[in-house]
Coordinates of C-alpha atoms and ligand atoms in Angstrom, one line a residue:
X1 CA 19.5 -30.6 -3.1
X2 CA 20.5 -26.8 -4.6
X3 CA 20.6 -25.8 -8.6
X4 CA 23.6 -25.0 -9.9
X5 CA 24.4 -23.4 -12.9
X6 CA 27.8 -24.5 -14.8
X7 CA 29.2 -22.4 -17.3
X8 CA 32.6 -23.5 -19.1
X9 CA 33.2 -23.7 -22.5
X10 CA 35.5 -26.7 -22.2
X11 CA 33.3 -29.7 -22.6
X12 CA 35.4 -31.6 -19.8
X13 CA 35.3 -29.3 -17.6
X14 CA 31.4 -29.7 -17.8
X15 CA 31.6 -33.0 -17.5
X16 CA 33.6 -33.0 -14.9
X17 CA 31.9 -30.8 -12.6
X18 CA 28.8 -32.3 -13.2
X19 CA 30.0 -35.4 -11.8
X20 CA 31.1 -33.4 -8.9
X21 CA 27.9 -31.7 -8.1
X22 CA 26.4 -34.6 -8.6
X23 CA 28.0 -36.6 -5.8
X24 CA 27.4 -33.8 -3.9
X25 CA 23.7 -34.3 -4.4
X26 CA 23.0 -30.7 -6.2
X27 CA 21.5 -30.4 -9.6
X28 CA 23.5 -28.8 -12.3
X29 CA 22.7 -27.5 -15.6
X30 CA 25.6 -26.9 -18.1
X31 CA 25.8 -24.3 -20.5
X32 CA 29.0 -23.8 -23.0
X33 CA 28.3 -19.7 -24.0
X34 CA 27.7 -17.2 -22.3
X35 CA 24.7 -16.0 -24.2
X36 CA 22.9 -18.9 -22.8
X37 CA 23.7 -18.1 -19.1
X38 CA 22.4 -14.7 -19.8
X39 CA 19.2 -16.1 -20.7
X40 CA 18.9 -18.5 -17.7
X41 CA 19.7 -15.8 -15.5
X42 CA 16.4 -14.2 -16.8
X43 CA 14.6 -17.4 -16.6
X44 CA 15.6 -20.1 -14.1
X45 CA 16.9 -19.4 -10.8
X46 CA 19.5 -20.7 -9.1
X47 CA 21.3 -21.0 -5.9
X48 CA 24.9 -20.8 -7.3
X49 CA 26.8 -20.4 -10.4
X50 CA 29.7 -21.5 -11.5
X51 CA 31.7 -20.0 -14.4
X52 CA 35.0 -19.7 -16.1
X53 CA 36.4 -16.3 -16.5
X54 CA 36.9 -16.8 -20.1
X55 CA 34.3 -18.6 -21.9
X56 CA 36.1 -19.1 -25.2
X57 CA 36.3 -15.1 -26.6
X58 CA 33.5 -13.8 -23.5
X59 CA 33.9 -12.9 -20.3
X60 CA 32.7 -14.5 -17.5
X61 CA 32.1 -11.3 -15.8
X62 CA 29.2 -10.5 -18.1
X63 CA 27.2 -14.2 -16.8
X64 CA 28.3 -12.4 -13.0
X65 CA 26.6 -9.1 -13.7
X66 CA 23.7 -10.8 -15.4
X67 CA 22.7 -12.9 -12.3
X68 CA 23.7 -10.2 -9.5
X69 CA 20.9 -7.9 -11.2
X70 CA 18.7 -10.2 -12.0
X71 CA 19.2 -12.7 -9.2
X72 CA 21.4 -10.6 -6.9
X73 CA 20.8 -13.7 -3.7
X74 CA 22.4 -16.2 -6.0
X75 CA 25.8 -16.8 -5.9
X76 CA 28.6 -17.1 -8.1
X77 CA 32.2 -18.8 -8.0
X78 CA 34.3 -17.7 -10.8
X79 CA 36.9 -20.4 -12.2
X80 CA 40.0 -18.9 -13.3
X81 CA 43.4 -19.5 -14.8
X82 CA 46.6 -18.3 -13.5
X83 CA 46.6 -15.7 -16.3
X84 CA 42.7 -13.9 -15.8
X85 CA 44.0 -13.2 -11.8
X86 CA 43.3 -9.6 -12.2
X87 CA 40.0 -10.4 -13.9
X88 CA 39.3 -13.1 -10.9
X89 CA 39.9 -9.6 -8.3
X90 CA 37.5 -7.3 -10.3
X91 CA 34.9 -10.2 -10.1
X92 CA 35.1 -10.1 -6.1
X93 CA 34.6 -6.3 -6.4
X94 CA 31.5 -7.0 -8.5
X95 CA 30.0 -9.4 -5.7
X96 CA 31.4 -13.0 -6.7
X97 CA 31.6 -15.3 -3.3
X98 CA 35.0 -16.6 -4.1
X99 CA 36.9 -18.3 -7.3
X100 CA 38.8 -20.9 -7.7
X101 CA 42.1 -21.4 -9.5
X102 CA 43.0 -23.7 -12.4
X103 CA 44.0 -26.3 -11.7
X104 CA 42.1 -27.3 -8.3
X105 CA 41.8 -30.3 -6.4
X106 CA 38.5 -31.8 -5.7
X107 CA 38.5 -31.0 -2.2
X108 CA 39.1 -27.6 -2.8
X109 CA 35.7 -27.0 -5.0
X110 CA 33.6 -28.8 -2.9
X111 CA 34.6 -26.5 0.2
X112 CA 33.9 -24.2 -1.7
X113 CA 30.3 -24.9 -3.0
X114 CA 29.6 -25.9 0.5
X115 CA 30.3 -22.8 2.0
X116 CA 28.7 -20.5 -0.8
X117 CA 25.4 -22.9 -0.5
X118 CA 25.4 -22.1 3.3
X119 CA 26.1 -18.8 2.9
X120 CA 23.0 -18.5 0.1
X121 CA 21.0 -20.5 2.6
X122 CA 21.4 -18.4 5.8
X123 CA 20.5 -15.3 3.6
X124 CA 17.3 -17.2 2.6
X125 CA 16.2 -17.6 6.3
X126 CA 17.2 -14.0 7.4
X127 CA 15.3 -12.8 4.2
X128 CA 11.8 -14.7 5.2
X129 CA 12.4 -14.1 9.4
X130 CA 12.5 -10.4 8.1
X131 CA 9.4 -10.3 5.9
X132 CA 7.7 -12.0 8.7
X133 CA 8.9 -10.0 11.2
X134 CA 8.1 -6.9 9.2
X135 CA 4.7 -8.5 8.6
X136 CA 3.7 -9.4 12.4
X137 CA 0.7 -7.8 13.5
X138 CA 0.1 -6.1 10.4
X139 CA -2.5 -7.2 7.4
X140 CA -1.9 -6.9 4.0
X141 CA -2.6 -3.4 2.4
X142 CA -3.5 -2.1 6.0
X143 CA -0.7 0.5 7.2
X144 CA 0.0 1.8 10.4
X145 CA 1.6 0.2 13.2
X146 CA 0.3 2.3 16.2
X147 CA -1.2 0.5 19.4
X148 CA -4.5 1.0 18.0
X149 CA -4.3 -0.5 15.3
X150 CA -2.2 -3.3 16.0
X151 CA -5.4 -4.0 18.2
X152 CA -7.4 -4.1 15.2
X153 CA -4.8 -6.5 13.2
X154 CA -5.2 -8.8 15.9
X155 CA -8.4 -8.5 16.5
X156 CA -8.7 -9.0 12.4
X157 CA -6.6 -12.6 12.5
X158 CA -8.9 -13.6 15.5
X159 CA -12.3 -13.3 13.7
X160 CA -10.9 -13.9 10.5
X161 CA -11.1 -18.2 11.0
X162 CA -14.7 -18.5 12.2
X163 CA -17.8 -17.2 10.4
X164 CA -19.2 -14.9 13.6
X165 CA -21.0 -11.7 12.2
X166 CA -18.8 -8.7 12.7
X167 CA -19.6 -4.8 13.0
X168 CA -17.2 -3.0 12.1
X169 CA -17.4 0.8 13.8
X170 CA -15.8 4.0 12.9
X171 CA -16.0 7.7 11.5
X172 CA -16.4 8.2 8.2
X173 CA -12.9 7.3 6.3
X174 CA -11.1 5.1 8.9
X175 CA -11.0 1.7 7.0
X176 CA -13.9 -0.1 8.2
X177 CA -14.2 -1.3 4.4
X178 CA -10.7 -2.7 4.3
X179 CA -10.9 -4.1 7.6
X180 CA -13.7 -6.0 6.6
X181 CA -11.9 -7.5 3.2
X182 CA -9.1 -7.8 5.6
X183 CA -11.5 -10.4 7.7
X184 CA -12.7 -12.1 4.6
X185 CA -9.3 -12.3 2.7
X186 CA -7.4 -13.9 6.3
X187 CA -10.3 -16.5 6.8
X188 CA -10.8 -19.3 4.5
X189 CA -13.4 -17.9 2.5
X190 CA -11.1 -16.3 0.8
X191 CA -11.4 -17.7 -2.0
X192 CA -15.0 -17.2 -2.4
X193 CA -16.6 -14.1 -3.6
X194 CA -16.5 -10.4 -1.3
X195 CA -19.5 -9.4 -2.1
X196 CA -19.9 -5.0 -1.0
X197 CA -23.2 -3.3 -1.0
X198 CA -24.1 0.1 0.0
X199 CA -27.3 -0.3 1.7
X200 CA -27.7 3.6 2.1
X201 CA -26.8 4.1 -1.4
X202 CA -29.7 1.7 -2.8
X203 CA -33.7 3.6 -3.1
X204 CA -35.5 1.6 -0.2
X205 CA -37.6 0.2 -2.7
X206 CA -35.2 -2.1 -4.1
X207 CA -32.9 -2.8 -1.0
X208 CA -34.7 -6.0 -0.7
X209 CA -34.6 -7.6 -3.9
X210 CA -31.1 -6.5 -4.1
X211 CA -30.4 -8.6 -1.0
X212 CA -32.6 -11.3 -1.3
X213 CA -33.5 -11.6 -4.8
X214 CA -36.9 -11.4 -6.9
X215 CA -38.8 -14.0 -8.5
X216 CA -39.7 -12.8 -12.1
X217 CA -43.6 -11.0 -12.2
X218 CA -42.8 -9.7 -8.8
X219 CA -42.5 -6.0 -9.4
X220 CA -43.5 -4.2 -12.9
X221 CA -39.7 -4.5 -14.2
X222 CA -38.8 -8.0 -12.9
X223 CA -38.8 -9.8 -16.1
X224 CA -36.4 -12.5 -14.8
X225 CA -35.4 -14.2 -11.6
X226 CA -32.7 -12.7 -9.8
X227 CA -30.9 -14.5 -7.2
X228 CA -29.6 -11.0 -5.1
X229 CA -26.4 -10.5 -3.1
X230 CA -26.6 -13.3 -0.3
X231 CA -27.2 -15.8 -2.7
X232 CA -24.4 -14.1 -4.8
X233 CA -21.9 -14.2 -1.8
X234 CA -22.7 -17.8 -0.7
X235 CA -19.5 -19.2 -0.2
X236 CA -18.2 -16.2 0.8
X237 CA -18.8 -12.9 2.3
X238 CA -21.2 -10.4 2.4
X239 CA -20.4 -6.7 3.7
X240 CA -23.3 -4.4 4.4
X241 CA -21.7 -1.1 4.6
X242 CA -23.6 1.7 6.5
X243 CA -25.6 -0.8 7.7
X244 CA -27.5 1.8 10.0
X245 CA -29.2 3.1 6.5
X246 CA -31.5 0.4 6.0
X247 CA -35.1 0.5 6.2
X248 CA -36.9 -1.4 9.4
X249 CA -39.1 -3.4 7.0
X250 CA -35.8 -4.7 5.3
X251 CA -34.2 -4.9 8.7
X252 CA -36.5 -7.8 9.7
X253 CA -35.7 -9.7 6.5
X254 CA -31.9 -9.6 7.2
X255 CA -32.7 -10.5 10.8
X256 CA -34.2 -14.0 9.4
X257 CA -31.2 -14.5 7.3
X258 CA -29.0 -14.2 10.3
X259 CA -30.6 -16.3 12.1
X260 CA -31.7 -18.7 9.9
X261 CA -29.8 -18.7 7.0
X262 CA -32.9 -18.3 4.6
X263 CA -34.2 -15.6 2.5
X264 CA -37.1 -15.2 0.8
X265 CA -36.8 -13.5 -2.6
X266 CA -39.3 -10.3 -3.1
X267 CA -42.3 -12.1 -4.6
X268 CA -41.8 -15.7 -3.9
X269 CA -43.0 -18.1 -1.8
X270 CA -39.8 -20.5 -1.6
X271 CA -37.2 -19.5 0.9
X272 CA -33.4 -20.3 -0.3
X273 CA -30.9 -21.1 2.2
X274 CA -27.9 -19.0 2.3
X275 CA -24.5 -18.9 3.3
X276 CA -22.9 -15.9 3.1
X277 CA -20.5 -14.5 6.5
X278 CA -22.1 -11.6 7.5
X279 CA -19.7 -8.2 7.8
X280 CA -21.9 -5.3 8.7
X281 CA -20.3 -1.7 9.4
X282 CA -21.6 1.9 10.1
X283 CA -20.4 5.1 11.2
X284 CA -23.4 5.7 12.9
X285 CA -23.8 5.0 16.8
X286 CA -26.4 1.9 16.7
X287 CA -26.6 1.9 20.2
X288 CA -28.2 5.3 19.8
X289 CA -30.3 4.3 16.8
X290 CA -32.0 1.7 18.6
X291 CA -32.6 4.0 21.1
X292 CA -34.5 6.2 18.7
X293 CA -36.3 3.4 17.4
X294 CA -34.3 3.6 14.1
X295 CA -32.8 0.3 14.1
X296 CA -34.2 -3.0 15.5
X297 CA -32.8 -3.6 19.0
X298 CA -32.5 -7.7 17.7
X299 CA -31.1 -7.1 14.9
X300 CA -28.4 -5.0 16.7
X301 CA -27.8 -7.8 18.8
X302 CA -27.1 -10.1 16.0
X303 CA -24.8 -8.3 13.9
X304 CA -22.8 -6.5 16.9
X305 CA -21.6 -10.5 18.3
X306 CA -17.7 -9.0 17.8
X307 CA -17.1 -5.3 17.1
X308 CA -14.1 -4.4 15.5
X309 CA -13.8 -0.4 16.3
X310 CA -11.2 1.7 14.3
X311 CA -10.1 4.8 15.9
X312 CA -10.5 8.2 14.0
X313 CA -6.8 9.2 13.1
X314 CA -6.4 12.1 15.3
X315 CA -6.1 9.2 18.0
X316 CA -3.1 7.4 16.4
X317 CA -1.3 10.7 14.9
X318 CA 1.7 8.0 14.6
X319 CA -0.1 6.5 11.4
X320 CA -0.2 9.9 9.6
X321 CA 3.1 9.8 8.2
X322 CA 3.7 6.2 7.4
X323 CA 0.0 6.3 5.9
X324 CA 1.5 9.7 3.9
X325 CA 4.2 8.1 2.5
X326 CA 2.4 4.9 1.5
X327 CA -0.5 7.0 -0.7
X328 CA 3.2 9.0 -2.0
X329 CA 4.2 6.0 -3.2
X330 CA 1.1 4.7 -4.6
X331 CA 0.1 7.7 -6.2
X332 CA 3.3 8.7 -7.2
X333 CA 3.4 5.4 -9.3
X334 CA -0.2 5.7 -10.6
X335 CA 0.9 8.7 -12.4
X336 CA 4.2 7.7 -13.3
X337 CA 6.2 10.1 -11.8
X338 CA 9.3 10.0 -9.5
X339 CA 8.5 8.8 -6.3
X340 CA 8.2 12.6 -4.5
X341 CA 9.7 13.2 -0.9
X342 CA 7.6 15.6 1.5
X343 CA 9.2 18.1 3.3
X344 CA 9.9 19.0 6.8
X345 CA 6.9 21.9 6.5
X346 CA 4.7 19.6 5.2
X347 CA 4.7 16.7 7.4
X348 CA 4.6 18.6 10.3
X349 CA 0.9 20.5 9.0
X350 CA -0.2 16.7 8.1
X351 CA 0.8 15.5 11.7
X352 CA -1.0 18.8 13.5
X353 CA -4.2 18.2 11.9
X354 CA -7.0 16.9 13.1
X355 CA -8.1 14.8 9.9
X356 CA -12.2 14.9 10.4
X357 CA -12.2 12.8 7.0
X358 CA -9.7 10.4 8.5
X359 CA -7.7 8.3 6.3
X360 CA -9.4 8.8 2.9
X361 CA -8.8 12.8 3.5
X362 CA -5.2 12.1 4.3
X363 CA -5.3 10.1 0.9
X364 CA -6.9 12.7 -1.3
X365 CA -4.7 15.4 0.1
X366 CA -1.7 13.2 -0.7
X367 CA -3.2 12.7 -4.4
X368 CA -3.6 16.3 -4.9
X369 CA -0.3 16.6 -3.8
X370 CA 1.2 14.6 -5.6
X371 CA -0.2 16.0 -8.6
X372 CA 0.3 20.0 -8.2
X373 CA 4.6 19.2 -7.0
X374 CA 6.4 20.2 -10.3
X375 CA 9.5 19.1 -8.4
X376 CA 11.2 16.6 -6.4
X377 CA 9.5 17.9 -2.7
X378 CA 6.1 18.4 -1.7
X379 CA 5.7 21.7 -0.3
X380 CA 2.9 22.6 2.6
X381 CA 1.2 24.8 -0.5
X382 CA 0.2 22.3 -2.2
X383 CA -1.5 20.6 0.7
X384 CA -5.5 21.8 0.8
X385 CA -5.7 25.5 2.7
X386 CA -7.6 23.8 5.7
X387 CA -4.9 21.4 6.6
X388 CA -2.5 24.8 6.5
X389 CA -4.7 26.2 9.4
X390 CA -6.3 28.0 7.1
X391 CA -10.1 28.9 8.4
X392 CA -13.3 28.9 5.8
X393 CA -13.9 32.7 6.3
X394 CA -16.5 33.5 8.4
X395 CA -20.0 34.8 7.5
X396 CA -20.5 38.5 7.4
X397 CA -16.9 39.1 7.1
X398 CA -17.2 40.1 3.5
X399 CA -20.2 41.0 1.7
X400 CA -21.1 40.8 -1.8
X401 CA -21.9 44.9 -3.2
X402 CA -25.3 44.9 -4.9
X403 CA -23.0 46.0 -7.9
X404 CA -21.3 42.7 -7.3
X405 CA -16.9 43.2 -7.4
X406 CA -14.4 42.3 -9.8
X407 CA -13.0 39.4 -7.5
X408 CA -9.4 38.9 -9.9
X409 CA -8.5 42.6 -8.9
X410 CA -10.3 42.0 -5.0
X411 CA -8.5 38.4 -5.0
X412 CA -4.9 40.7 -6.3
X413 CA -5.3 43.6 -3.8
X414 CA -5.8 41.1 -1.4
X415 CA -2.5 39.0 -1.9
X416 CA -0.8 42.4 -1.8
X417 CA -1.6 42.9 1.4
X418 CA -1.1 39.7 2.8
X419 CA 2.6 40.3 1.0
X420 CA 3.5 43.3 2.9
X421 CA 2.2 42.1 5.9
X422 CA 4.2 39.3 6.1
X423 CA 7.2 41.4 4.9
X424 CA 6.9 43.6 7.6
X425 CA 6.8 41.0 10.2
X426 CA 9.7 39.2 8.8
X427 CA 11.7 42.0 9.0
X428 CA 12.0 42.5 5.1
X429 CA 13.5 38.9 4.9
X430 CA 11.7 36.9 2.0
X431 CA 12.5 33.8 3.0
X432 CA 10.8 34.4 6.5
X433 CA 8.0 36.0 4.9
X434 CA 7.0 32.9 2.7
X435 CA 7.3 30.7 5.8
X436 CA 4.3 32.9 7.6
X437 CA 2.3 32.4 4.3
X438 CA 2.7 29.0 3.6
X439 CA 4.8 29.4 0.5
X440 CA 7.6 28.2 -1.3
X441 CA 10.7 30.5 -1.8
X442 CA 9.8 30.6 -5.4
X443 CA 6.5 30.7 -5.1
X444 CA 6.9 34.1 -3.0
X445 CA 9.6 35.4 -4.9
X446 CA 7.0 35.1 -8.0
X447 CA 4.0 36.6 -6.2
X448 CA 6.2 40.2 -5.4
X449 CA 7.3 40.6 -8.5
X450 CA 3.4 39.6 -10.5
X451 CA 2.1 42.7 -7.5
X452 CA 5.8 44.7 -8.3
X453 CA 6.6 44.5 -4.5
X454 CA 10.4 43.0 -5.5
X455 CA 13.4 45.6 -5.0
X456 CA 15.1 45.9 -7.7
X457 CA 18.1 44.4 -6.1
X458 CA 17.6 41.2 -4.4
X459 CA 19.5 42.1 -1.3
X460 CA 17.7 41.4 1.8
X461 CA 18.6 38.2 3.0
X462 CA 17.5 35.1 0.9
X463 CA 21.3 33.6 0.4
X464 CA 20.0 31.7 -2.9
X465 CA 17.0 29.6 -4.1
X466 CA 15.5 27.6 -1.6
Ligands
LIG501 N1 -4.7 1.6 7.3 C1 -4.9 1.9 6.1 N2 -3.8 1.5 5.0 C2 -3.3 1.7 3.7 N3 -5.0 2.9 3.1 C3 -5.5 2.8 4.2 C4 -5.9 2.1 5.5 N4 -7.2 2.9 5.8 C5 -7.8 3.3 5.1 N5 -7.2 3.5 3.6 C6 -7.7 3.8 2.7 O1 -8.6 4.8 2.8 C7 -9.9 4.7 2.2 C8 -10.9 5.0 3.0 O2 -11.2 4.0 3.5 P1 -12.4 3.1 3.8 O3 -13.4 3.2 2.4 O4 -11.8 1.6 3.8 O5 -13.1 3.6 4.6 P2 -14.3 3.5 5.8 O6 -14.3 3.9 6.8 O7 -15.0 2.1 5.1 O8 -15.2 5.2 5.3 P3 -16.4 5.0 5.1 O9 -17.3 5.2 6.3 O10 -16.6 6.6 4.4 O11 -17.3 3.9 4.3 C9 -9.7 3.8 1.3 O12 -9.3 4.3 0.2 C10 -8.2 2.6 1.8 O13 -7.8 2.4 1.3
LIG502 MG1 -16.6 2.2 3.2

């Protein structure tokens, strides 16, 4: 059963088509003018449109255009009198599936409708197949198809269905919280709350009441009963971020919460039941913390039932550029600017850098570059200096004289030196010199002019702008 729109100003034709379509088992909507059809194009989905080419004084081409814009997958078949044959051909060019010439036989129209709908169906199936394929092994919101991340995705799928405690480990900024959210949202608790808590960010004296709640009068300032985050995460997931930072006494209580699914609010004498799934994360080596006596061994084993290790970005370099692309898209649209692209050189800097701050550092670098870039292409000089291999100035290499310095004059002098050295090494070719300094050609030219280093007649190998 397909949804078909009939557009014709002739009433008899509308009625005839409606009957025919109903006989074929489809649902027909009929309208008599172009305006109504255009409104429907915006508001209602159809699988097929049958439109007269001449609707009173208006043209069926408008209907075709509207549908190809608003519902590109909808097939449009034009009905035409011999006199409008030329328009029929134009319609085909604009994406109509086919046309029938009046007068036509029932079977003729029947066949065209059948074929158009088959094509439509096939397209749909392809589309859903494509979406399935591209998302296979992917987790919503997570970018990167490296083998290492695929393993992470499949582990997420596996653990999401259960309520097993999961420990997410990995360096800072690798995406541990994102993994925790994915485990939550892929599982049966997705409609419940996801309650994140950064165990390292809460003052030691307050952690317990934050997690397990407190009763009125438990301590100064506790003027009302508070349920605590474990309770708040009921039916959902509590995410204990930086779990390695938990004070030892709180660790004991957490252990109990996991074992007995009960917690005792601070100052209370009655246990309350909790039903939150627990996901914990840490960038510390918890086994090592256990050895050092900073983390309880029993709690470690309780949390570490299933471990998801998110590898550092430098161990999955093939994810760098797709992630960069993703962040360019995110931040360009956030800033309402056009979608930028990345120059080859900038890309190669990104790929060879080690990313100690992992995905978060990459995201920050891209966000900064998107903000700074004025043209359409992100050039290397828009990337943070450390990514371009600029070493921090070593201790002792420069000194601040007792009387201080004129920083700007000093930097100008330094810039002048570098510009000269680069020009000499590049044999005077500005474009090459710019590369040595990680500058765009335009920026190089500007700096040379500012420093009074550009030759009056630019005849030195730079063939125009970048
Ligand atoms: N695979 C990914 N795809 C898209 N965005 C990602 C991915 N991994 C991380 N991010 C983004 O990078 C940033 C850091 O991720 P997240 O906060 O999950 O890291 P983390 O491991 O919890 O870091 P920390 O240890 O510092 O808390 C977030 O903005 C997150 O959305
Ligand atoms: Mg985090």
